[in-house]
Short mmCIF file of C-alpha atoms and ligand atoms in Angstrom, two decimals:
data_model
loop_
_atom_site.label_atom_id
_atom_site.label_comp_id
_atom_site.label_asym_id
_atom_site.label_seq_id
_atom_site.Cartn_x
_atom_site.Cartn_y
_atom_site.Cartn_z
CA MET A 1 -0.01 -0.20 0.06
CA GLN A 2 1.21 3.44 -0.78
CA ASP A 3 2.38 5.71 2.14
CA ARG A 4 0.56 8.74 3.19
CA LEU A 5 2.62 12.03 3.02
CA ILE A 6 1.61 14.20 6.12
CA ILE A 7 0.93 17.85 5.19
CA PHE A 8 2.02 20.08 7.92
CA ASP A 9 1.17 23.58 7.09
CA THR A 10 2.82 26.45 9.17
CA THR A 11 1.51 29.44 7.40
CA LEU A 12 -0.16 30.81 10.59
CA ARG A 13 3.17 30.21 12.58
CA ASP A 14 6.24 30.30 10.55
CA GLY A 15 4.55 32.16 7.69
CA GLU A 16 3.20 34.78 10.11
CA GLN A 17 6.77 35.42 11.28
CA SER A 18 7.44 37.07 7.86
CA PRO A 19 7.89 40.88 8.56
CA GLY A 20 4.58 42.54 7.78
CA ALA A 21 2.58 39.32 7.42
CA SER A 22 0.94 39.63 10.75
CA MET A 23 -2.71 38.55 10.92
CA THR A 24 -5.62 39.10 13.25
CA SER A 25 -7.25 36.21 15.04
CA GLY A 26 -10.29 36.47 12.72
CA GLU A 27 -7.97 36.20 9.68
CA LYS A 28 -6.10 33.23 11.15
CA MET A 29 -9.36 31.48 11.61
CA ARG A 30 -10.46 32.05 7.99
CA ILE A 31 -7.13 30.54 6.84
CA ALA A 32 -7.35 27.77 9.23
CA ARG A 33 -10.83 26.71 7.93
CA GLN A 34 -9.72 26.76 4.33
CA LEU A 35 -6.73 24.67 5.42
CA GLU A 36 -9.17 22.24 7.01
CA ARG A 37 -11.34 22.26 3.84
CA MET A 38 -8.19 21.45 1.86
CA ARG A 39 -7.72 18.32 4.15
CA VAL A 40 -4.31 19.50 5.43
CA ASP A 41 -3.33 17.00 8.01
CA VAL A 42 -1.75 19.34 10.65
CA ILE A 43 -2.08 23.09 11.11
CA GLU A 44 0.56 24.79 13.28
CA ALA A 45 -1.74 27.41 14.59
CA GLY A 46 0.86 29.59 16.33
CA PHE A 47 3.29 29.98 19.30
CA PRO A 48 1.01 30.52 22.35
CA ALA A 49 4.04 31.73 24.47
CA ALA A 50 4.54 34.62 22.10
CA SER A 51 1.63 36.78 23.30
CA PRO A 52 -1.85 36.42 24.58
CA GLY A 53 -3.13 37.02 21.10
CA ASP A 54 -1.17 34.13 19.74
CA PHE A 55 -2.46 31.95 22.62
CA ASP A 56 -6.20 33.04 22.09
CA ALA A 57 -5.71 32.45 18.22
CA VAL A 58 -4.46 28.87 18.70
CA GLN A 59 -7.00 28.14 21.36
CA SER A 60 -9.91 29.32 19.16
CA ILE A 61 -8.66 27.48 16.10
CA ALA A 62 -8.43 24.30 18.38
CA LYS A 63 -12.13 24.85 19.29
CA GLN A 64 -13.30 25.32 15.88
CA VAL A 65 -11.20 23.16 13.50
CA LYS A 66 -12.09 19.51 14.12
CA GLU A 67 -10.78 17.69 11.02
CA SER A 68 -7.09 18.77 11.04
CA THR A 69 -4.71 18.15 13.86
CA ILE A 70 -4.08 21.51 15.50
CA CYS A 71 -0.34 21.99 16.61
CA ALA A 72 1.11 24.65 18.90
CA LEU A 73 4.83 25.51 18.98
CA ALA A 74 6.77 25.58 22.27
CA ARG A 75 10.42 26.24 23.09
CA ALA A 76 11.82 23.49 25.25
CA ASN A 77 10.96 24.97 28.55
CA GLU A 78 8.39 24.27 31.13
CA LYS A 79 6.31 27.59 30.65
CA ASP A 80 6.09 27.28 26.75
CA VAL A 81 5.03 23.63 26.87
CA SER A 82 2.45 24.35 29.50
CA LEU A 83 0.98 27.27 27.59
CA ALA A 84 1.05 25.11 24.42
CA ALA A 85 -0.78 22.28 26.28
CA ASP A 86 -3.41 24.73 27.50
CA ALA A 87 -3.91 26.27 24.09
CA ILE A 88 -4.52 22.95 22.30
CA ALA A 89 -6.56 21.41 25.02
CA PRO A 90 -9.88 21.92 23.31
CA ALA A 91 -8.78 20.46 20.10
CA ARG A 92 -10.15 17.07 18.88
CA LEU A 93 -6.61 16.23 17.58
CA GLY A 94 -3.96 18.20 19.30
CA ARG A 95 -0.14 18.31 18.95
CA ILE A 96 2.73 20.02 20.81
CA HIS A 97 5.68 20.96 18.80
CA THR A 98 8.77 21.55 21.00
CA PHE A 99 12.19 22.64 19.72
CA ILE A 100 15.69 23.57 20.66
CA ALA A 101 18.69 24.42 18.82
CA THR A 102 21.47 21.74 18.15
CA SER A 103 23.98 23.35 15.92
CA PRO A 104 27.45 24.28 17.62
CA ILE A 105 26.88 28.00 16.77
CA HIS A 106 23.47 28.15 18.26
CA MET A 107 24.17 26.10 21.31
CA GLN A 108 27.46 28.18 22.06
CA ASP A 109 26.45 31.64 21.17
CA LYS A 110 22.74 31.86 21.38
CA LEU A 111 21.66 29.35 24.08
CA ARG A 112 24.97 29.45 25.92
CA MET A 113 24.30 25.82 26.97
CA THR A 114 26.41 22.60 26.76
CA PRO A 115 25.23 19.66 24.38
CA GLU A 116 24.46 17.78 27.65
CA GLN A 117 22.12 20.62 28.83
CA VAL A 118 20.39 20.70 25.46
CA VAL A 119 19.74 17.00 25.62
CA ASP A 120 18.41 17.21 29.21
CA ARG A 121 16.18 20.09 28.20
CA THR A 122 14.90 18.08 25.25
CA VAL A 123 14.01 15.08 27.34
CA ALA A 124 12.24 17.17 30.08
CA ALA A 125 10.18 19.19 27.29
CA VAL A 126 9.22 16.09 25.35
CA THR A 127 8.19 14.20 28.59
CA GLN A 128 6.24 17.19 29.86
CA ALA A 129 4.36 17.52 26.45
CA ARG A 130 3.68 13.67 26.43
CA ASN A 131 1.80 14.18 29.76
CA SER A 132 -0.80 16.39 27.88
CA THR A 133 -0.99 14.66 24.36
CA ASP A 134 0.02 11.63 22.62
CA ASP A 135 1.18 13.58 19.70
CA VAL A 136 4.50 15.22 20.18
CA GLU A 137 6.90 16.57 17.71
CA PHE A 138 10.41 17.52 18.32
CA SER A 139 12.74 19.63 16.14
CA PRO A 140 16.51 20.15 16.64
CA GLU A 141 16.65 23.73 15.26
CA ASP A 142 19.43 24.37 12.70
CA ALA A 143 19.68 20.67 12.18
CA GLY A 144 21.17 21.48 8.66
CA ARG A 145 24.34 22.81 10.42
CA SER A 146 24.30 20.40 13.36
CA ASP A 147 26.75 17.48 13.96
CA LEU A 148 25.46 14.27 12.81
CA ASP A 149 26.57 12.24 15.94
CA PHE A 150 24.96 14.86 18.19
CA LEU A 151 21.82 14.76 16.11
CA CYS A 152 21.62 11.02 16.37
CA ARG A 153 22.04 11.10 20.19
CA ILE A 154 19.45 13.78 20.92
CA LEU A 155 16.86 12.36 18.46
CA GLU A 156 17.07 9.06 20.06
CA ALA A 157 16.70 10.54 23.45
CA ALA A 158 13.68 12.47 22.22
CA ILE A 159 11.93 9.37 20.66
CA ASP A 160 12.77 7.49 23.95
CA ALA A 161 11.11 10.34 25.87
CA GLY A 162 7.95 10.02 23.61
CA ALA A 163 8.35 12.17 20.52
CA THR A 164 6.18 10.71 17.73
CA THR A 165 7.38 13.12 15.03
CA ILE A 166 10.96 14.06 14.44
CA ASN A 167 11.10 17.28 12.43
CA ILE A 168 14.50 18.21 10.67
CA PRO A 169 14.77 21.94 10.03
CA ASP A 170 17.08 23.42 7.71
CA THR A 171 16.45 26.63 9.54
CA VAL A 172 18.81 28.88 7.61
CA GLY A 173 18.22 27.45 4.18
CA TYR A 174 21.85 26.43 3.95
CA THR A 175 21.80 22.60 2.80
CA LEU A 176 21.70 21.35 -0.89
CA PRO A 177 19.27 18.71 -1.99
CA GLY A 178 21.71 15.84 -2.07
CA GLN A 179 23.00 16.64 1.29
CA PHE A 180 19.54 17.19 2.94
CA GLY A 181 18.29 13.79 1.45
CA GLN A 182 21.47 12.00 2.86
CA LEU A 183 20.83 13.56 6.17
CA ILE A 184 17.28 12.06 6.40
CA PHE A 185 18.67 8.85 5.13
CA ASP A 186 21.49 8.65 7.72
CA LEU A 187 19.39 9.60 10.61
CA ARG A 188 16.79 6.96 9.87
CA GLN A 189 19.45 4.35 9.52
CA ARG A 190 21.56 5.24 12.44
CA ILE A 191 19.03 6.04 15.08
CA PRO A 192 18.10 2.71 16.75
CA ASN A 193 14.61 3.72 17.40
CA SER A 194 13.86 5.68 14.36
CA ASP A 195 11.04 3.41 13.30
CA LYS A 196 9.11 4.67 16.25
CA ALA A 197 8.65 8.19 14.82
CA VAL A 198 7.57 9.73 11.57
CA PHE A 199 10.52 11.90 10.04
CA SER A 200 9.58 15.29 8.77
CA ALA A 201 11.34 18.03 6.72
CA HIS A 202 11.07 21.86 7.49
CA CYS A 203 13.07 23.85 4.95
CA HIS A 204 13.73 27.37 4.38
CA ASN A 205 14.37 28.96 1.06
CA ASP A 206 17.45 31.26 1.45
CA LEU A 207 19.22 29.63 -1.59
CA GLY A 208 15.77 29.00 -3.41
CA LEU A 209 16.26 25.18 -2.52
CA ALA A 210 13.32 24.76 0.15
CA VAL A 211 11.07 22.60 -2.10
CA ALA A 212 13.96 20.82 -3.63
CA ASN A 213 15.32 19.92 -0.18
CA SER A 214 11.86 18.93 1.03
CA LEU A 215 11.53 16.48 -2.00
CA ALA A 216 14.81 15.16 -1.34
CA ALA A 217 13.84 14.38 2.19
CA ILE A 218 10.55 12.72 1.02
CA LEU A 219 12.63 10.33 -1.48
CA ASN A 220 14.76 9.48 1.62
CA GLY A 221 11.91 8.53 3.70
CA ALA A 222 10.46 11.63 5.19
CA ARG A 223 6.72 11.09 5.49
CA GLN A 224 5.75 14.65 6.76
CA VAL A 225 6.55 18.00 5.15
CA GLU A 226 6.39 21.38 6.70
CA CYS A 227 5.37 24.07 4.40
CA THR A 228 3.53 27.25 3.88
CA ILE A 229 0.96 28.76 1.47
CA ASN A 230 2.70 30.64 -1.44
CA GLY A 231 6.00 29.89 0.47
CA LEU A 232 5.27 32.54 2.95
CA GLY A 233 7.79 32.93 5.73
CA GLU A 234 10.80 34.82 7.13
CA ARG A 235 13.47 36.08 4.96
CA ALA A 236 13.06 34.13 1.62
CA GLY A 237 10.26 32.10 2.98
CA ASN A 238 9.48 28.36 3.72
CA ALA A 239 8.95 25.45 1.38
CA SER A 240 5.88 26.30 -0.73
CA LEU A 241 2.97 23.87 -0.03
CA GLU A 242 1.40 23.99 -3.45
CA GLU A 243 4.84 23.15 -5.21
CA ILE A 244 5.59 20.24 -2.88
CA VAL A 245 2.05 18.75 -3.06
CA MET A 246 1.81 19.12 -6.85
CA ALA A 247 5.33 17.74 -7.54
CA VAL A 248 4.53 14.61 -5.49
CA ARG A 249 0.96 14.22 -7.06
CA THR A 250 2.31 14.82 -10.74
CA ARG A 251 5.41 12.44 -10.27
CA GLN A 252 3.88 9.55 -8.73
CA ASP A 253 6.20 7.53 -11.01
CA VAL A 254 9.02 8.66 -8.67
CA PHE A 255 7.42 9.22 -5.27
CA GLU A 256 6.17 6.14 -3.07
CA CYS A 257 3.75 8.42 -1.24
CA ASP A 258 0.99 10.87 -1.74
CA SER A 259 -0.84 13.54 0.29
CA ASN A 260 -4.51 13.43 0.98
CA LEU A 261 -4.98 17.03 -0.09
CA ASP A 262 -7.93 18.32 -2.23
CA THR A 263 -5.77 20.19 -4.68
CA LYS A 264 -8.69 22.14 -6.03
CA GLN A 265 -8.56 24.37 -3.03
CA ILE A 266 -5.02 25.41 -3.80
CA VAL A 267 -5.68 28.53 -5.82
CA PRO A 268 -8.38 29.95 -3.55
CA ILE A 269 -6.26 29.53 -0.53
CA SER A 270 -3.35 31.10 -2.14
CA ARG A 271 -5.46 34.14 -2.96
CA LEU A 272 -6.86 34.34 0.51
CA VAL A 273 -3.32 34.25 2.03
CA SER A 274 -2.04 36.88 -0.38
CA ASN A 275 -5.04 39.01 0.08
CA ILE A 276 -4.89 39.00 4.05
CA THR A 277 -1.11 39.51 4.18
CA GLY A 278 -0.74 41.80 1.28
CA PHE A 279 2.02 39.70 -0.04
CA SER A 280 1.31 39.31 -3.76
CA VAL A 281 2.05 36.25 -5.75
CA GLN A 282 4.58 36.69 -8.70
CA PRO A 283 2.92 35.92 -11.93
CA ASN A 284 5.41 33.35 -12.91
CA LYS A 285 5.13 31.52 -9.45
CA ALA A 286 4.64 27.77 -10.01
CA VAL A 287 1.08 26.41 -9.68
CA VAL A 288 -0.54 29.63 -8.27
CA GLY A 289 1.10 32.41 -10.31
CA ALA A 290 -1.30 34.15 -12.82
CA ASN A 291 0.75 32.93 -15.74
CA ALA A 292 1.50 29.30 -14.40
CA PHE A 293 -1.08 28.00 -16.98
CA ALA A 294 -0.94 30.85 -19.65
CA HIS A 295 0.62 29.83 -23.10
CA GLU A 296 1.68 32.98 -24.95
CA ALA A 297 3.96 31.39 -27.60
CA GLY A 298 1.98 30.56 -30.71
CA ILE A 299 3.83 27.11 -31.05
CA HIS A 300 2.87 26.32 -27.57
CA GLN A 301 -0.83 27.39 -28.12
CA ASP A 302 -0.98 25.17 -31.11
CA GLY A 303 0.37 22.35 -29.30
CA VAL A 304 -1.97 22.76 -26.39
CA ILE A 305 -5.04 23.07 -28.68
CA LYS A 306 -3.96 19.95 -30.44
CA ARG A 307 -3.30 17.91 -27.20
CA ARG A 308 -3.06 19.53 -23.92
CA GLU A 309 -0.49 17.27 -22.54
CA THR A 310 1.97 18.73 -25.22
CA TYR A 311 2.82 21.53 -22.91
CA GLU A 312 0.96 21.00 -19.72
CA ILE A 313 1.97 18.51 -17.02
CA MET A 314 -0.88 19.52 -14.76
CA ARG A 315 -4.48 20.52 -15.22
CA ALA A 316 -5.23 24.08 -14.28
CA GLU A 317 -8.64 22.92 -12.94
CA ASP A 318 -6.99 20.35 -10.65
CA VAL A 319 -5.40 23.04 -8.57
CA GLY A 320 -8.42 25.30 -8.46
CA TRP A 321 -8.09 27.62 -11.49
CA ALA A 322 -11.80 27.43 -12.13
CA ALA A 323 -13.00 28.87 -15.45
CA ASN A 324 -13.77 32.37 -14.23
CA ARG A 325 -17.43 31.92 -15.06
CA MET A 326 -19.97 34.73 -15.32
CA VAL A 327 -22.28 33.25 -12.60
CA LEU A 328 -24.83 35.71 -11.40
CA GLY A 329 -26.42 39.10 -12.38
CA LYS A 330 -28.52 41.75 -11.07
CA HIS A 331 -31.63 39.59 -11.06
CA SER A 332 -30.22 36.64 -9.34
CA GLY A 333 -31.85 35.75 -5.90
CA ARG A 334 -30.51 34.96 -2.51
CA THR A 335 -30.91 31.09 -3.17
CA ALA A 336 -28.74 31.28 -6.31
CA PHE A 337 -26.24 33.45 -4.45
CA ARG A 338 -25.91 30.95 -1.51
CA GLU A 339 -25.59 28.07 -3.87
CA ARG A 340 -22.85 29.45 -5.91
CA LEU A 341 -20.96 30.42 -2.65
CA THR A 342 -21.44 26.84 -1.34
CA ALA A 343 -20.05 25.48 -4.66
CA LEU A 344 -17.01 27.93 -4.11
CA GLY A 345 -16.52 26.27 -0.55
CA ILE A 346 -17.87 29.34 1.29
CA GLU A 347 -20.28 28.83 4.01
CA PHE A 348 -21.82 31.15 6.54
CA THR A 349 -22.50 30.14 10.01
CA ALA A 350 -25.11 32.89 10.60
CA ASP A 351 -27.99 33.99 8.55
CA GLU A 352 -27.00 37.79 9.18
CA GLU A 353 -23.65 36.94 7.41
CA LEU A 354 -25.42 35.83 4.39
CA ASP A 355 -27.80 38.74 4.46
CA ALA A 356 -24.89 41.22 4.62
CA ALA A 357 -22.97 39.42 1.67
CA PHE A 358 -26.05 39.38 -0.32
CA ALA A 359 -26.69 43.10 0.21
CA ARG A 360 -23.11 43.66 -0.98
CA PHE A 361 -23.66 41.48 -3.92
CA LYS A 362 -26.84 43.41 -5.05
CA ASP A 363 -24.90 46.56 -4.56
CA LEU A 364 -22.19 45.35 -6.72
CA ALA A 365 -24.63 43.95 -9.29
CA ASP A 366 -25.86 47.60 -9.65
CA LYS A 367 -22.56 48.92 -10.61
CA LYS A 368 -21.27 45.93 -12.51
CA HIS A 369 -23.14 44.08 -15.20
CA GLU A 370 -21.53 40.51 -14.96
CA ILE A 371 -20.62 39.13 -11.48
CA PHE A 372 -17.93 36.26 -11.73
CA ASP A 373 -16.73 33.75 -9.08
CA ASP A 374 -13.80 35.99 -8.18
CA ASP A 375 -16.15 38.97 -7.46
CA LEU A 376 -18.00 36.71 -5.09
CA GLN A 377 -14.91 35.70 -3.26
CA ALA A 378 -13.91 39.52 -2.91
CA ILE A 379 -17.39 40.27 -1.62
CA VAL A 380 -17.08 37.73 1.16
CA THR A 381 -13.42 38.78 1.94
CA ASP A 382 -14.60 42.40 2.19
CA ARG A 383 -17.36 41.34 4.48
CA ALA A 384 -14.95 39.38 6.74
CA THR A 385 -12.67 42.50 6.99
CA GLU A 386 -15.51 44.30 8.66
CA GLN A 387 -15.63 43.61 12.48
CA SER A 388 -18.66 44.51 14.53
CA ASN A 389 -16.30 46.39 16.87
CA GLU A 390 -14.84 48.64 14.23
CA ARG A 391 -14.25 52.06 15.49
CA VAL A 392 -13.83 53.83 12.20
CA ARG A 393 -16.35 53.31 9.28
CA PHE A 394 -16.59 54.63 5.92
CA VAL A 395 -19.55 56.81 5.11
CA LYS A 396 -19.12 58.67 1.92
CA MET A 397 -16.52 60.46 -0.26
CA SER A 398 -16.26 62.74 -3.21
CA ILE A 399 -13.28 63.21 -5.39
CA ALA A 400 -12.41 66.19 -7.78
CA ALA A 401 -9.67 65.61 -10.36
CA GLU A 402 -8.87 68.20 -13.15
CA THR A 403 -5.84 68.52 -15.45
CA GLY A 404 -3.42 71.12 -14.09
CA LYS A 405 -5.10 71.15 -10.54
CA ALA A 406 -4.19 69.23 -7.48
CA PRO A 407 -6.74 66.52 -6.94
CA ARG A 408 -9.03 67.09 -3.91
CA ALA A 409 -10.80 64.51 -1.77
CA GLN A 410 -13.62 65.03 0.77
CA ILE A 411 -14.18 62.12 3.18
CA THR A 412 -16.90 61.44 5.61
CA LEU A 413 -16.30 58.65 8.23
CA THR A 414 -17.91 57.74 11.65
CA VAL A 415 -15.40 57.59 14.52
CA ASP A 416 -16.97 55.76 17.56
CA GLY A 417 -20.37 56.45 16.22
CA GLU A 418 -19.85 60.07 15.51
CA GLU A 419 -19.89 61.46 11.88
CA LYS A 420 -16.70 63.52 10.96
CA SER A 421 -15.44 64.94 7.59
CA ALA A 422 -12.14 66.24 6.23
CA GLN A 423 -10.82 67.33 2.88
CA ALA A 424 -7.38 67.35 1.53
CA THR A 425 -5.47 67.70 -1.71
CA GLY A 426 -2.68 65.30 -2.89
CA ASP A 427 -0.37 63.86 -5.31
CA GLY A 428 -3.16 61.97 -7.14
CA VAL A 429 -6.69 60.92 -5.95
CA VAL A 430 -5.55 58.12 -3.72
CA ASP A 431 -3.07 60.28 -1.91
CA ALA A 432 -5.55 63.04 -1.47
CA ALA A 433 -8.23 60.54 -0.09
CA PHE A 434 -5.62 59.12 2.49
CA LYS A 435 -4.64 62.59 3.48
CA ALA A 436 -8.38 63.25 4.06
CA VAL A 437 -8.75 60.04 6.18
CA GLU A 438 -5.57 60.89 8.23
CA ALA A 439 -7.10 64.39 8.83
CA VAL A 440 -10.25 62.78 10.24
CA THR A 441 -8.36 60.08 12.36
CA PRO A 442 -4.65 61.19 12.93
CA THR A 443 -2.52 58.28 13.55
CA GLU A 444 0.74 59.31 12.22
CA SER A 445 1.20 55.85 10.87
CA GLU A 446 3.44 55.16 8.04
CA LEU A 447 2.23 53.61 4.71
CA LEU A 448 4.62 50.67 3.97
CA LEU A 449 2.72 49.05 1.23
CA TYR A 450 -0.03 49.95 -1.28
CA SER A 451 -0.95 47.45 -3.95
CA VAL A 452 -3.91 47.13 -6.28
CA ASN A 453 -5.02 44.00 -8.20
CA ASN A 454 -7.87 43.80 -10.58
CA ILE A 455 -10.06 40.81 -9.59
CA THR A 456 -11.54 40.27 -13.02
CA SER A 457 -10.87 41.87 -16.42
CA GLY A 458 -12.64 45.00 -17.95
CA THR A 459 -12.84 48.57 -17.01
CA ASP A 460 -15.77 47.83 -14.61
CA ALA A 461 -13.81 45.19 -12.81
CA GLN A 462 -13.37 45.43 -8.94
CA GLY A 463 -10.05 46.52 -7.74
CA GLU A 464 -8.65 44.60 -4.70
CA VAL A 465 -6.43 46.92 -2.63
CA SER A 466 -3.90 45.87 0.07
CA ILE A 467 -2.46 48.48 2.37
CA ARG A 468 0.31 48.01 5.14
CA LEU A 469 0.67 50.50 7.91
CA GLN A 470 3.22 50.81 10.64
CA GLN A 471 2.72 52.77 13.99
CA ASN A 472 5.11 52.57 16.78
CA GLY A 473 6.77 49.35 15.44
CA ARG A 474 3.41 47.68 14.97
CA VAL A 475 2.52 46.49 11.44
CA VAL A 476 -0.91 45.79 10.18
CA ASN A 477 -2.44 44.94 6.82
CA GLY A 478 -5.77 46.12 5.48
CA GLN A 479 -7.78 45.08 2.53
CA GLY A 480 -10.76 46.66 0.55
CA SER A 481 -12.43 46.05 -2.82
CA ASP A 482 -14.74 48.11 -4.91
CA THR A 483 -15.32 48.86 -8.49
CA ASP A 484 -14.03 52.39 -7.72
CA ILE A 485 -10.18 52.07 -7.02
CA VAL A 486 -10.24 55.18 -4.70
CA ALA A 487 -13.04 53.70 -2.76
CA ALA A 488 -11.39 50.49 -2.61
CA SER A 489 -8.19 52.06 -1.32
CA VAL A 490 -10.10 54.05 1.38
CA LYS A 491 -11.85 50.95 2.64
CA ALA A 492 -8.39 49.20 2.74
CA TYR A 493 -6.84 52.19 4.73
CA ILE A 494 -9.86 52.19 7.18
CA ASN A 495 -9.41 48.57 7.67
CA ALA A 496 -5.85 48.81 8.55
CA LEU A 497 -6.67 51.81 10.81
CA ASN A 498 -9.19 49.68 12.63
CA LYS A 499 -6.53 47.05 13.17
CA LEU A 500 -4.16 49.68 14.55
CA GLN A 501 -6.92 50.65 17.07
CA GLU A 502 -7.36 47.11 18.46
CA ASP A 503 -6.24 46.63 22.23
CA HIS A 504 -2.67 45.69 22.35
CA SER A 505 -2.10 46.46 26.01
CA ARG A 506 -2.17 42.69 26.73
CA GLN A 507 1.42 41.86 25.53
CA PHE A 508 3.80 39.23 26.86
CA PRO A 509 7.42 40.66 27.12
CA GLN A 510 9.19 40.28 23.81
CA VAL A 511 9.98 36.82 22.95
CA GLY A 512 13.53 35.81 22.07
CA ASN A 513 14.46 32.54 20.23
CA THR A 514 16.00 31.23 23.35
CA VAL A 515 14.84 28.83 26.05
O1 LIG B 1 13.16 26.94 11.20
C1 LIG B 1 13.08 26.48 12.14
O2 LIG B 1 13.97 25.91 12.73
C2 LIG B 1 11.69 26.43 12.92
C3 LIG B 1 11.55 25.57 13.99
C4 LIG B 1 10.93 26.11 15.11
C5 LIG B 1 10.99 24.30 13.51
O3 LIG B 1 10.81 27.10 12.36
ZN1 LIG B 2 11.13 27.55 10.33
#
């Protein structure tokens, strides 16, 4: 029988460590639900010791996501492991992932611990974790630069203490595929109790080799891979989930295992993560880039028309590139609207949510003749960005632009229920609108990112805007969509402002990467 390849998604933990990719608890929940729908085996939902916000996010995902295992990260110390255990306690399937660095440079210069102390700490943390759950993962951080004999020793001790998954991180993306594959092979051969644990790969992309290294690990017996949607992650990112999953699925002639993933969910979740984080996907990115299945050259088009397989090794529809169908119009009713959303995998838990999304749909149908699947996705994303506790709300705006004159914007917002207006001029209509918003709600925040994507084609297409703001070291992302780019921009700006207003007084002290 063919082996199962366990897909461990760490978008919400390692992915979120990417500067600027911070997500709200609600956004994490939306991604977690999509990961569950895609049948991801393990969702690393966060690092509970990092902040009360992280703890709460892991705990609420553990309460609500029942089909995937919910994993919490913990450094190898008593407090971290105990917080991780509490956070995953409500999960139907819960895992604690504890780690400590094992490379000479990390042990000496970061941890300032001897190898013996590191082994003792590992055994204590794994033992403590096993007292709360049967599913415990251990990672020797910076394994890629660790001594093989020491790795064998510490991993044997971790398995003896009860670790059921041994994850091998190439923390700094240093190894080469042949070397990383050999490392997995050697560890499995040399550790006497290696058959008692699943071996896993966790690769970073500093040399652009994260996916290649992960595949080399699978070829050498790893049966779990840790990855993120769109390869999101610190520095050059983590191994990209979609590339690993599709490489294994497409090359079943080579791999002796496969994942259980519903690959049709790949493109929708890629868009969701990109939209929430403001990290756009490059057009030529494998599998999820806009051009991944586009054939421009005449010779290729001719071949594909005659027989698709001449130039396509995967089917676009298998990864969720649905034909962007014109689905609904102005006269479509609530039932048709709900049915189409259900077909897209979007469900509402409360009737009010459906009502609000339907009202938005009607509003859009008044402005835009044809409504496509992607428009429906945007309507729902827009709805999800609105929180009932938002302090700042958009009311109306007017824009004046004339050749030779500075554009002017007048904006009306409600702030804590009170209506306020301001006007401003700027270097373009969006700049004028942002200055008017800032005049109503002065935050002195810095704009780090402004990006616009058209959701569908045509001049009446909705624009999807992502904004990143920084205030006193805090970074937040905001999203908005509308057929009017300036309105979409203002909505995104307000969405980010509301996130800046959220209460962040409950903070743990800064978490360092030490024990
Ligand atoms: O890259 C890394 O070493 C990690 C560990 C916490 C597994 O993310
Ligand atoms: Zn990592």
